[in-house]
Coordinates of C-alpha atoms and ligand atoms in Angstrom, one line a residue:
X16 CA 0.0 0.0 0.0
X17 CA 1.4 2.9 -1.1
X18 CA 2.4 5.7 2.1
X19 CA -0.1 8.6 1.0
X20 CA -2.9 7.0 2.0
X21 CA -6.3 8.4 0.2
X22 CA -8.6 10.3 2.9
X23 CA -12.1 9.4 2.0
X24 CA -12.9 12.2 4.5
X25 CA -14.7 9.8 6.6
X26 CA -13.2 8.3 10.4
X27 CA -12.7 4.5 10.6
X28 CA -13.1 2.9 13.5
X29 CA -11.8 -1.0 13.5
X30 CA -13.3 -2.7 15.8
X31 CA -13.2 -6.3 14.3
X32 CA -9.6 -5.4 13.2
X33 CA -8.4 -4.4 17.2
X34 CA -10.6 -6.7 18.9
X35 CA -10.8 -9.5 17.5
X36 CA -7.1 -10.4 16.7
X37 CA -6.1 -14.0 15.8
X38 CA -9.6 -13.8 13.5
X39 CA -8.3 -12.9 10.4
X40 CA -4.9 -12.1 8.4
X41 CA -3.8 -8.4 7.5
X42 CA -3.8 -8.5 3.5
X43 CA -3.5 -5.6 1.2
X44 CA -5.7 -5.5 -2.6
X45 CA -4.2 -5.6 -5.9
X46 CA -3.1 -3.2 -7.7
X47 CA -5.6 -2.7 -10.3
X48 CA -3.9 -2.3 -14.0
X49 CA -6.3 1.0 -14.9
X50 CA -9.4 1.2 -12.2
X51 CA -12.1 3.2 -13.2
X52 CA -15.1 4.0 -11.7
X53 CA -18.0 3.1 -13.0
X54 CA -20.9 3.6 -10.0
X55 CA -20.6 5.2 -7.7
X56 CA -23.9 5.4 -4.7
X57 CA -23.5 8.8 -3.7
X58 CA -26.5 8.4 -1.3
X59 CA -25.1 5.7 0.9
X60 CA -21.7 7.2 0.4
X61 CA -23.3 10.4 2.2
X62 CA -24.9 7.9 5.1
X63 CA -21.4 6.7 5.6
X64 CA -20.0 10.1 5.7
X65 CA -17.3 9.7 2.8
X66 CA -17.1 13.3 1.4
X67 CA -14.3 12.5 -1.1
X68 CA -15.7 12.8 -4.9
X69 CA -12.6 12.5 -6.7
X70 CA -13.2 10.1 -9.2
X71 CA -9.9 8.7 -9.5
X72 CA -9.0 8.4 -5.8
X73 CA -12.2 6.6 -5.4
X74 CA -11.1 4.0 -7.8
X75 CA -7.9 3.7 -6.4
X76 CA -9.4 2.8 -3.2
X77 CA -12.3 0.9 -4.1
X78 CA -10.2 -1.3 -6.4
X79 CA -8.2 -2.3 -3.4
X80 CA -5.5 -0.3 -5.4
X81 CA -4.7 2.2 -2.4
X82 CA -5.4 1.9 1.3
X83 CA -7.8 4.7 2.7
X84 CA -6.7 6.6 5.4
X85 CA -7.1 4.8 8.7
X86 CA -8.2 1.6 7.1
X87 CA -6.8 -2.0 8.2
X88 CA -7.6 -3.6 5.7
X89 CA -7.6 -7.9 6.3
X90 CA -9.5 -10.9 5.5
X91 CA -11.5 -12.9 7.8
X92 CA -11.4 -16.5 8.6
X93 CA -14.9 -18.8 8.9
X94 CA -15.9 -22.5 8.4
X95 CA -18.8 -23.3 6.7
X96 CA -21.5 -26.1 5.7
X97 CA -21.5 -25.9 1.9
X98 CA -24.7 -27.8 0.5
X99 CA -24.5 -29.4 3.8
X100 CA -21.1 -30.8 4.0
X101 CA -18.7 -29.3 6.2
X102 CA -15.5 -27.0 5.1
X103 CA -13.4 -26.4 8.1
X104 CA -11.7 -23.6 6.9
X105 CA -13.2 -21.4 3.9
X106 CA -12.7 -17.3 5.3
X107 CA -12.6 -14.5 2.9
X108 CA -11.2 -15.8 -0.5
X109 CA -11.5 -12.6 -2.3
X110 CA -12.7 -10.1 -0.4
X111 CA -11.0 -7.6 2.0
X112 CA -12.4 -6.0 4.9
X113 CA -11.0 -2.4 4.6
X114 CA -12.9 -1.6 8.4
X115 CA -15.2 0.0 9.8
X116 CA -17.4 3.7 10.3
X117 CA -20.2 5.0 12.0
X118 CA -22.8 6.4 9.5
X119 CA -25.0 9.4 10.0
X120 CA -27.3 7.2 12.7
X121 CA -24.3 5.8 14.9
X122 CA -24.7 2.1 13.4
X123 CA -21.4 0.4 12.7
X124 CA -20.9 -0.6 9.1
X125 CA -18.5 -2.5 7.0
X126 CA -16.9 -1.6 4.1
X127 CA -15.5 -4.3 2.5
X128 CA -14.3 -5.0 -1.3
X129 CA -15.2 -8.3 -2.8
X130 CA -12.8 -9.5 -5.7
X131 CA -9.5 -7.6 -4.8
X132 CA -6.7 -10.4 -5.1
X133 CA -5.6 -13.5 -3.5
X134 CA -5.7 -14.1 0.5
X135 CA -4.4 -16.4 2.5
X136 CA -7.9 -18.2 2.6
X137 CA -7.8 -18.2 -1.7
X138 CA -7.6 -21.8 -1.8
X139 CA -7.7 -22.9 -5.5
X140 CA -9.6 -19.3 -6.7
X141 CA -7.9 -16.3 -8.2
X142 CA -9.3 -14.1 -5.7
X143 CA -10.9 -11.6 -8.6
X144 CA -14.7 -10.7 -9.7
X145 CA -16.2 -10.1 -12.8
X146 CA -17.8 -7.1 -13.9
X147 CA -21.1 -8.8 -15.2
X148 CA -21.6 -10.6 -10.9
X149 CA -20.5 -7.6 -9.4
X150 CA -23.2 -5.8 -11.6
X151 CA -25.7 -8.6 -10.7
X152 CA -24.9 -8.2 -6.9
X153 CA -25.2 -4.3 -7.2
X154 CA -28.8 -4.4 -8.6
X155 CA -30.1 -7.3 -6.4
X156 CA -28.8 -5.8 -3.6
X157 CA -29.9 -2.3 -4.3
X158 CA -33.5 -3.5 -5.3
X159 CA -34.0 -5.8 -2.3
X160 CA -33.0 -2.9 0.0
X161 CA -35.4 -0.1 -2.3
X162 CA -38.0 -3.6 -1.3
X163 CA -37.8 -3.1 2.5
X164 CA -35.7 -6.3 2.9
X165 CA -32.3 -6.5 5.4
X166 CA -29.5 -6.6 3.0
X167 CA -25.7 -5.7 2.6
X168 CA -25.6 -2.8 0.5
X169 CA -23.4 -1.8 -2.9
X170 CA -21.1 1.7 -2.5
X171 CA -19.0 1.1 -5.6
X172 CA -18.3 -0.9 -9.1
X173 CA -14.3 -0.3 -10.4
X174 CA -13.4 -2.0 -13.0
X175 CA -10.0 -3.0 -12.6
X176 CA -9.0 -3.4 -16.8
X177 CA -7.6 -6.9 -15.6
X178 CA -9.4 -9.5 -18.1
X179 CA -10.5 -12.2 -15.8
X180 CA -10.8 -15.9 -17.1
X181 CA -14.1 -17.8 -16.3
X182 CA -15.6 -19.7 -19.3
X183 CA -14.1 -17.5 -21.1
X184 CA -12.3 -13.9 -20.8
X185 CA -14.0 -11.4 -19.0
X186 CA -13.6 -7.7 -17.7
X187 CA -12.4 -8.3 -14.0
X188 CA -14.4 -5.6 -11.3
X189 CA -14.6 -5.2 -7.8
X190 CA -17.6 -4.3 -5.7
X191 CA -17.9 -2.2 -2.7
X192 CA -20.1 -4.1 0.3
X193 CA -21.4 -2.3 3.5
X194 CA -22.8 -4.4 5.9
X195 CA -24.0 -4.5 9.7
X196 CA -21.0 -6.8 9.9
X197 CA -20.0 -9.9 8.1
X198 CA -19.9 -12.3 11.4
X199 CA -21.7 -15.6 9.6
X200 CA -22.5 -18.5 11.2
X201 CA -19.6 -19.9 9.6
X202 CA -17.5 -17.8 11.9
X203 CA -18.7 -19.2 15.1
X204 CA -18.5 -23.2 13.5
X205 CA -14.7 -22.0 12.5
X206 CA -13.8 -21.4 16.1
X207 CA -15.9 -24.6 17.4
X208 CA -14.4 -27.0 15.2
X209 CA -11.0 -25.8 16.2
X210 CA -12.2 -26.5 19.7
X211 CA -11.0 -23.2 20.3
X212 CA -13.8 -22.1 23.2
X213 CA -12.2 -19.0 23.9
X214 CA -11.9 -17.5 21.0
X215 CA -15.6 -18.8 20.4
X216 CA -16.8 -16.6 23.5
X217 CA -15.1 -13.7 22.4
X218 CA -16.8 -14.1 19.5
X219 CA -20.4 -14.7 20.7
X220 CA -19.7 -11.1 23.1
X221 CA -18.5 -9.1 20.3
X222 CA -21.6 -10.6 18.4
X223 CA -24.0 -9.5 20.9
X224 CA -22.3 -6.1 21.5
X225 CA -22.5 -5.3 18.0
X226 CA -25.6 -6.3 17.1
X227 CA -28.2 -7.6 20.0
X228 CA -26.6 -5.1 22.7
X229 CA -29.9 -5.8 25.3
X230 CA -28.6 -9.1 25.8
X231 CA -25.8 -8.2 27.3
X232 CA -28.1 -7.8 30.7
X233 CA -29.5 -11.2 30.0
X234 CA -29.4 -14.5 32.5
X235 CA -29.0 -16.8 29.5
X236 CA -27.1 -14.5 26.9
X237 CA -25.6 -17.1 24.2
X238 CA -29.0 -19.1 24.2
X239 CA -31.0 -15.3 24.4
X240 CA -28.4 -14.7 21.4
X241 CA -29.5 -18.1 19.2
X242 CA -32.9 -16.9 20.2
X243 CA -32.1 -13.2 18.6
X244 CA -30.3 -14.7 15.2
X245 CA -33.2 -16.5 15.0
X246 CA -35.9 -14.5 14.8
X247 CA -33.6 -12.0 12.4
X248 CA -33.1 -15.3 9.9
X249 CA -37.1 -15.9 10.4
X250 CA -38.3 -12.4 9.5
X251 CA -35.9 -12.1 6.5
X252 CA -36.6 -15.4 4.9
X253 CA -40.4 -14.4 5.3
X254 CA -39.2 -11.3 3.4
X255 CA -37.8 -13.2 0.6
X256 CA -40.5 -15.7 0.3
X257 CA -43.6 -12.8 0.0
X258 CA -41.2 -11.0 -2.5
X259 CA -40.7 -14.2 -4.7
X260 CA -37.0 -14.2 -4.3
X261 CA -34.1 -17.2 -4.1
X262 CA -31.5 -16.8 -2.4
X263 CA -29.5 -19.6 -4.3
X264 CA -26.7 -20.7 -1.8
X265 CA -28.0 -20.6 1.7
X266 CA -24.7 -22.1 3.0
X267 CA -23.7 -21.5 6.7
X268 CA -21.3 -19.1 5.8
X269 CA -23.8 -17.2 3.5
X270 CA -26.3 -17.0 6.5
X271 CA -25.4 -13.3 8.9
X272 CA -25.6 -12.9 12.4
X273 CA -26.8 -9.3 11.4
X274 CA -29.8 -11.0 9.7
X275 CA -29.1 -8.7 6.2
X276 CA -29.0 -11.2 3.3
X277 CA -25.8 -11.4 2.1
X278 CA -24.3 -13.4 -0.9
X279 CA -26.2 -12.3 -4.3
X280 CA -24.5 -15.4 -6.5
X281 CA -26.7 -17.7 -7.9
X282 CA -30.0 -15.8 -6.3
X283 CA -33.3 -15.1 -8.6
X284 CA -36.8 -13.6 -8.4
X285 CA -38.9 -15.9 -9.8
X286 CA -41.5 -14.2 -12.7
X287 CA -44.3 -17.3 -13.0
X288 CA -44.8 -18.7 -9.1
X289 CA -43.8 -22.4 -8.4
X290 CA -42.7 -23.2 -5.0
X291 CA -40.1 -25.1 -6.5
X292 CA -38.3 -22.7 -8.3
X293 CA -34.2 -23.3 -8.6
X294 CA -32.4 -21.2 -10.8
X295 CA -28.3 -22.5 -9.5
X296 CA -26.7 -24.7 -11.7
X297 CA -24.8 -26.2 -9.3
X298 CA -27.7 -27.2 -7.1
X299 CA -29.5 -30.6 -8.2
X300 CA -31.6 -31.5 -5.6
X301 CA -33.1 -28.4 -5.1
X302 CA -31.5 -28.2 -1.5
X303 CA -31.9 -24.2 -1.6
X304 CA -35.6 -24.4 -3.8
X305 CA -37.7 -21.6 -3.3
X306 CA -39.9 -23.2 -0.9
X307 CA -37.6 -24.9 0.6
X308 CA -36.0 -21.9 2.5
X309 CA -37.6 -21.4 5.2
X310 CA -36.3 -25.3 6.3
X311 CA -32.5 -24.6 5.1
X312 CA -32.7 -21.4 7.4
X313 CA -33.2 -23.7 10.5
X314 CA -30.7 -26.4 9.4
X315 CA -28.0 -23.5 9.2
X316 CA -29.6 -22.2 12.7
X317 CA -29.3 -25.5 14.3
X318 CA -25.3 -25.1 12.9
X319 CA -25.0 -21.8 15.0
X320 CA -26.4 -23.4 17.9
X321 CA -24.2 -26.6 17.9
X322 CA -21.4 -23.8 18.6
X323 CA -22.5 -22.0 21.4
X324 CA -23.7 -25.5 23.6
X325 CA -20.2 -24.8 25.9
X326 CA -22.1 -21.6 27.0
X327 CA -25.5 -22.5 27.2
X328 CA -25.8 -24.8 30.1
X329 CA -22.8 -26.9 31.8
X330 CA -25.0 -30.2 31.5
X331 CA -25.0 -30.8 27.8
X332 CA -27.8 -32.7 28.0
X333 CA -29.7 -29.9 29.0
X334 CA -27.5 -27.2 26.8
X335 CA -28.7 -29.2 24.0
X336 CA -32.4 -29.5 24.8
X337 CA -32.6 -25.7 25.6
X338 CA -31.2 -25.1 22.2
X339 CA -33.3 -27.6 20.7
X340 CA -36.0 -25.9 21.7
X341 CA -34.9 -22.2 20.3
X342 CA -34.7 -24.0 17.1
X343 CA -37.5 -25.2 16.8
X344 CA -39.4 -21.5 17.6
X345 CA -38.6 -20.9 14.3
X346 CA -41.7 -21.6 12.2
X347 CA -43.5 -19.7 14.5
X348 CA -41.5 -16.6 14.1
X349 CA -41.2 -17.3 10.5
X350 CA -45.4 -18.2 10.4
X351 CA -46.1 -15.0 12.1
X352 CA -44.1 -13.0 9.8
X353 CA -45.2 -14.8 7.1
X354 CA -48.9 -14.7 7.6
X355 CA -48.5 -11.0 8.3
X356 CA -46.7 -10.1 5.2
X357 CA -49.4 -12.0 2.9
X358 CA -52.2 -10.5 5.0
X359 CA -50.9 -7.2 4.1
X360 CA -50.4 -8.0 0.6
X361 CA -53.9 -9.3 0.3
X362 CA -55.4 -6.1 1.9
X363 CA -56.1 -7.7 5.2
X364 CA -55.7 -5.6 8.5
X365 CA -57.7 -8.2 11.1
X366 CA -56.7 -11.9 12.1
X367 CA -59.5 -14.4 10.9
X368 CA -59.0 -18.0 12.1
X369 CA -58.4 -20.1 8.7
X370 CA -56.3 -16.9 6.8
X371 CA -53.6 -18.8 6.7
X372 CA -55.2 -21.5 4.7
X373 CA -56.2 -18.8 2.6
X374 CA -52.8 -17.6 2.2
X375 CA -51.3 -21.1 1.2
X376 CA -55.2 -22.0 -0.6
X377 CA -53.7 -18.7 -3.0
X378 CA -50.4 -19.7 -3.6
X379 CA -51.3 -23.5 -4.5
X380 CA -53.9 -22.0 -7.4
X381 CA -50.7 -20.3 -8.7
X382 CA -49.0 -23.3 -8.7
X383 CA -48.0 -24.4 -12.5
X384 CA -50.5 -22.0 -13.7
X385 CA -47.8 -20.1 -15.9
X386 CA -49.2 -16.9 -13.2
X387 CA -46.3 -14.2 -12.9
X388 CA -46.3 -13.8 -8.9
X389 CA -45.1 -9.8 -8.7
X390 CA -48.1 -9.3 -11.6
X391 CA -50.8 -11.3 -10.1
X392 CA -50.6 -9.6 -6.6
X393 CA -50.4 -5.8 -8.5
X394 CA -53.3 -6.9 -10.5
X395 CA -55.9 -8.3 -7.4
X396 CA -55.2 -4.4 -6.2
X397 CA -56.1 -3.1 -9.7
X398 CA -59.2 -5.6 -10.3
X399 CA -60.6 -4.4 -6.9
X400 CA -60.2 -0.8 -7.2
X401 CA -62.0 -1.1 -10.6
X402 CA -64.2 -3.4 -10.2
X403 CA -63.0 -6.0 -12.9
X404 CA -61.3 -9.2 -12.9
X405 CA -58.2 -9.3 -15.2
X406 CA -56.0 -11.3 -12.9
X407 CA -57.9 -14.3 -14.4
X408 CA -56.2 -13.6 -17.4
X409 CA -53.0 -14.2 -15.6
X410 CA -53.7 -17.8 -15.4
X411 CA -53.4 -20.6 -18.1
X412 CA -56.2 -22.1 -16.3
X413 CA -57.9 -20.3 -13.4
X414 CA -60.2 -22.3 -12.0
X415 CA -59.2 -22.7 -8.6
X416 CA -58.0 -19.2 -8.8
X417 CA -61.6 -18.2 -9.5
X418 CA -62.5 -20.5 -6.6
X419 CA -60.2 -18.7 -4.3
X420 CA -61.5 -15.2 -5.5
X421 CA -64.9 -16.0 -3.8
X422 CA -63.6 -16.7 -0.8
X423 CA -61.2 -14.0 -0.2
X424 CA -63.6 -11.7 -1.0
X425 CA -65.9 -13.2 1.8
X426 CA -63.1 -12.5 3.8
X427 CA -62.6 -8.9 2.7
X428 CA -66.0 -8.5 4.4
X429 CA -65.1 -9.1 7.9
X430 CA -62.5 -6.4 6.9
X431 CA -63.0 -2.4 8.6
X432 CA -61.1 -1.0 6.1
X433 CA -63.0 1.0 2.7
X434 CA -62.3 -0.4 -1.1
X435 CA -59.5 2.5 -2.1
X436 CA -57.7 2.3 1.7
X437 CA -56.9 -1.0 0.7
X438 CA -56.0 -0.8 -2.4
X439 CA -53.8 1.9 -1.5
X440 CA -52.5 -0.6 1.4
X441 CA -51.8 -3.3 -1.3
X442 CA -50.0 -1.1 -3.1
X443 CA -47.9 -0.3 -0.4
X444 CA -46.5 -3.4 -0.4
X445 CA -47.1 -5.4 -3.8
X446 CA -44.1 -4.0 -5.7
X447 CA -44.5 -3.0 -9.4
X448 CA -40.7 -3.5 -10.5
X449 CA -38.0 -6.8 -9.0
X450 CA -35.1 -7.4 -10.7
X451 CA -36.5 -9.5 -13.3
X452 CA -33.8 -12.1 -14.6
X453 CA -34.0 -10.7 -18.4
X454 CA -33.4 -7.4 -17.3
X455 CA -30.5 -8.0 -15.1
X456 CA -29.2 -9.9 -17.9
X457 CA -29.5 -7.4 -20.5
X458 CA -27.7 -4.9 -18.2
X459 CA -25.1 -7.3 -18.0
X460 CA -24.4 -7.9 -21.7
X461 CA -24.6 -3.9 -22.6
X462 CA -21.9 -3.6 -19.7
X463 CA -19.4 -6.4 -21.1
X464 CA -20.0 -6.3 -24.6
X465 CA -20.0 -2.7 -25.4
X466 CA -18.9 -1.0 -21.9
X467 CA -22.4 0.8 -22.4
X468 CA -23.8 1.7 -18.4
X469 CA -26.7 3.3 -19.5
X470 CA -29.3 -0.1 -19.1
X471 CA -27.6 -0.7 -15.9
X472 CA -28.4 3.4 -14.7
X473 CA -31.6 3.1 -16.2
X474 CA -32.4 -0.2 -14.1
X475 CA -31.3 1.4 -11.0
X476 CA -33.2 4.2 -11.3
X477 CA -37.1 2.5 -11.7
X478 CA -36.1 -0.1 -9.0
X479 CA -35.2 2.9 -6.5
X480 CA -39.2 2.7 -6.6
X481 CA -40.4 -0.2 -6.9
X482 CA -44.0 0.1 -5.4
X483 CA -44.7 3.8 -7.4
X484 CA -45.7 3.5 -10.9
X485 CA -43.3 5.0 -13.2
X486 CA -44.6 6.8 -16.7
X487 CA -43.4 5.1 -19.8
X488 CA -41.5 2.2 -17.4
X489 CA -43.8 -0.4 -18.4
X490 CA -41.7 -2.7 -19.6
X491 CA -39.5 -3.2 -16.7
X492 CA -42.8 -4.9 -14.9
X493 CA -43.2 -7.4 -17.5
X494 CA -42.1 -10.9 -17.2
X495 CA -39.5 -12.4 -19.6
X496 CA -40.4 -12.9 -22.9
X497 CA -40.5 -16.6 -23.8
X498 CA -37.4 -16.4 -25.9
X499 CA -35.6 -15.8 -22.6
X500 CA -36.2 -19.7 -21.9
X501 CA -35.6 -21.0 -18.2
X502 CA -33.0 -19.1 -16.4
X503 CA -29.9 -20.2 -14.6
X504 CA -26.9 -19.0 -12.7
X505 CA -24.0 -20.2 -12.3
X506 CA -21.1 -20.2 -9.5
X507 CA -17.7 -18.9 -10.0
X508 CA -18.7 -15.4 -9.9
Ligands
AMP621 P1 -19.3 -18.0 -2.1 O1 -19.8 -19.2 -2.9 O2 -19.2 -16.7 -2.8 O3 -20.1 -17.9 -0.8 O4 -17.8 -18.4 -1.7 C1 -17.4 -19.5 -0.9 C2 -16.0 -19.4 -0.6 O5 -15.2 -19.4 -1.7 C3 -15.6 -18.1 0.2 O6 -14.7 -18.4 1.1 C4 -15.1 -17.2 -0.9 O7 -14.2 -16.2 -0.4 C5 -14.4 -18.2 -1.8 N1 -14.3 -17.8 -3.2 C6 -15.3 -17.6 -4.1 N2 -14.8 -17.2 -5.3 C7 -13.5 -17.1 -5.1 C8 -12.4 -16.7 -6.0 N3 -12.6 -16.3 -7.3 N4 -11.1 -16.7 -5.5 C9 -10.9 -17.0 -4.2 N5 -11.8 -17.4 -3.4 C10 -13.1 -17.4 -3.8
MG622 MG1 -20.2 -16.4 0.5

């Protein structure tokens, strides 16, 4: 790093980096051959406080190229279950944690750079990004946070002007991550299957000191902290499953303590519903299917747990039967959250015993019906506010749809709330625009092929809003055209 460091006119303050030592290696970024920057979010940069705008410095920096001032910038160690077998060691592979600041609210972020070089924890990988994932990541990320859902969030794309070899030659790029932290569960198993318990307490207190902070007043603080993660994990999988999203690669050391969704790889909206939507390559039985989820969130739970039995009770009979029982809570955090959601996106206020039947009565009509899920919920909103009923036309055949119709308007009766009030509720939460996979994928291709960034801009700017219509932004609400075919993703981003 060179001795001038850049001043990004912002403070860090490194907490993982001071107190946490013997958790991670000190690494320095590549130097990029010519970074340039090609996005840059100057609204989070100004929640973060960064007030530099010099274009050039920022790519220096943000392309690992350069050290900011009062950065320590190093690469963490973690384990983790990987479509449920067990890597002792994985850690950051290519990505460096430059530290840490307090935004405009006082909450500790990360800023971290994903595809900088080789660490110590590369294993067989080049330690490099491609611009066409880091692009992918930035929109996902962006548009599940513009959705209301916990999420790292994108600062910066540089492209580095190293080609970077996948399949075949592509434009190597480096993306900017801020997160609540990037403790994973995968951290905690690291330190447990090292038998290291020490290091594993530490861990657990800085955990609950960055993020759950009430606990540390508790009786029963590690099993109070399983409790914690848990509900975070329920809520935010609840999230994805209303929004029609896939995470992809729901590994332990893709799951946060934070409870942000982190990890945009092989991840996918669906268009047409079907609970078993799979869009990774790599992932044959369907471990991480759509509706599947909710399940792989408590397998990677019960993973965390495992680690913290030592602290939870000195019998381990009864450690494990307490934490037994916080793991099995979750459905009933991730039910209510769940059953809220789709109340709300059905324009229910009340609870009626048999809703969620309703709810699931809804989703199994959609089932194989060719029904675009975003559309459909848009379009129940639109048909009641004018009194029509075009979300039949949705379906290739609707007949239990049409079935379900008459009783959720039965239930709309025992309901307080007028006709527009709801609608306008609906609206509230039934977003308009996702990141549809043919749009993300057109972005791409303008970016690689022809180094054109005005898709990608143009994408950013309707899903900024996704639940306010947009004049002359149809297009971005429809589903793919047919030529698009079945979508996939790959690894090796
Ligand atoms: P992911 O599938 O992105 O969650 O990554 C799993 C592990 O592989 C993490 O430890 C990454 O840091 C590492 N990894 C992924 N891609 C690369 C790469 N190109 N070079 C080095 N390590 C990588
Ligand atoms: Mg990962």
């Amino acid at each position: 790093m060179s001795s001038t460091e850049i001043d990004l006119g912002v403070s860090f303050d490194n907490s993982y980096a001071n107190e946490l030592k013997g958790f991670y290696v000190s690494c320095e970024g590549d130097k990029a051959p010519t970074p340039v920057l090609v996005k840059f979010n100057q609204a989070l940069a100004e929640q973060l406080g960064i007030s530099n705008r010099n274009a050039e410095q920022l790519a220096d920096v943000f392309s690992g190229s350069e050290a900011p001032l009062g950065s320590a910038p190093l690469a963490q160690v973690y384990a983790g279950h990987q479509f449920g077998g067990f890597s002792p060691q994985l850690g950051d592979g290519r990505a460096l944690l430059l530290g840490e600041v307090l935004d405009e609210s006082g909450q500790r972020l990360d800023i971290q750079l994903k595809g900088s070089g080789r660490t110590q924890f590369s294993r067989g990988g080049d330690g490099k990004a491609v611009l066409g994932a880091i692009l992918r990541e930035y929109i996902l990320c962006e548009a599940m946070h513009a959705l209301g859902i916990a999420t790292t969030r994108a600062l910066a794309v540089v492209t580095t002007g190293e080609p970077i070899y996948r399949t075949r030659y592509l434009p190597g790029a480096v993306l900017t991550r801020v997160a609540a932290s990037h403790l994973r569960v995968g951290t905690f198993q690291y330190f447990a299957a090292q038998g290291e318990e020490d290091k594993l307490k530490q861990l657990a207190d800085y955990a609950i000191a960055r993020h759950y902070p009430e606990l540390k007043q508790s009786q029963q603080p590690y099993l109070d902290l399983i409790c914690a993660v848990r509900d975070k994990q329920a809520e935010l999988v609840a999230k994805w499953m209303l929004a029609g999203f896939v995470h992809g690669v729901m590994n332990t050391d893709n799951m946060t303590i934070s409870g942000e969704t982190i990890d945009y790889g092989p991840c996918a909206f669906m268009d047409n519903y079907d609970a078993n939507a799979l869009f990774s390559s790599i992932d044959q039985d369907g471990r991480y299917a759509y509706s599947n989820q909710p399940a792989m969130a408590q397998w990677d739970l019960a993973r965390l747990a495992e680690t913290l039995l030592p602290f939870i009770n000195e019998d381990s009979d009864d450690a494990i039967a307490q934490a037994t029982d916080a793991i099995k809570g979750f459905w009933d955090v991730f039910k209510s959250h769940w059953q809220l959601g789709m109340r709300a996106k059905l324009g229910m206020t009340t609870e009626v015993e048999g809703d969620y039947a309703l709810c699931e009565q809804l989703l199994e009509s959609m089932q194989a019906q060719a029904v675009d899920y975003t559309q459909l919920f848009r379009q129940l909103a639109l048909d009641l506010s004018s009194d029509s009923a075009d979300a039949e036309t949705l379906f290739s055949d609707p007949s239990l749809f049409i079935l379900w119709k008459a009783l959720w308007h039965e239930r709309l009766k025992k309901e307080p709330l007028a006709t527009a009030e709801r609608v306008t509720m609906m609206n509230a939460v039934n977003p308009i625009y996702i990141p549809r996979n043919h749009l993300v994928e057109a972005v791409i291709e303008a970016a690689e092929d022809r180094s054109d960034y005005q898709p990608f801009e143009a994408l950013i700017s309707v899903l900024a809003t996704p639940y306010t219509l947009q004049e002359g932004k149809e297009d971005f609400s429809l589903s793919a055209p047919a030529s698009f075919g079945k979508f996939t993703t790959y690894c090796g981003t």
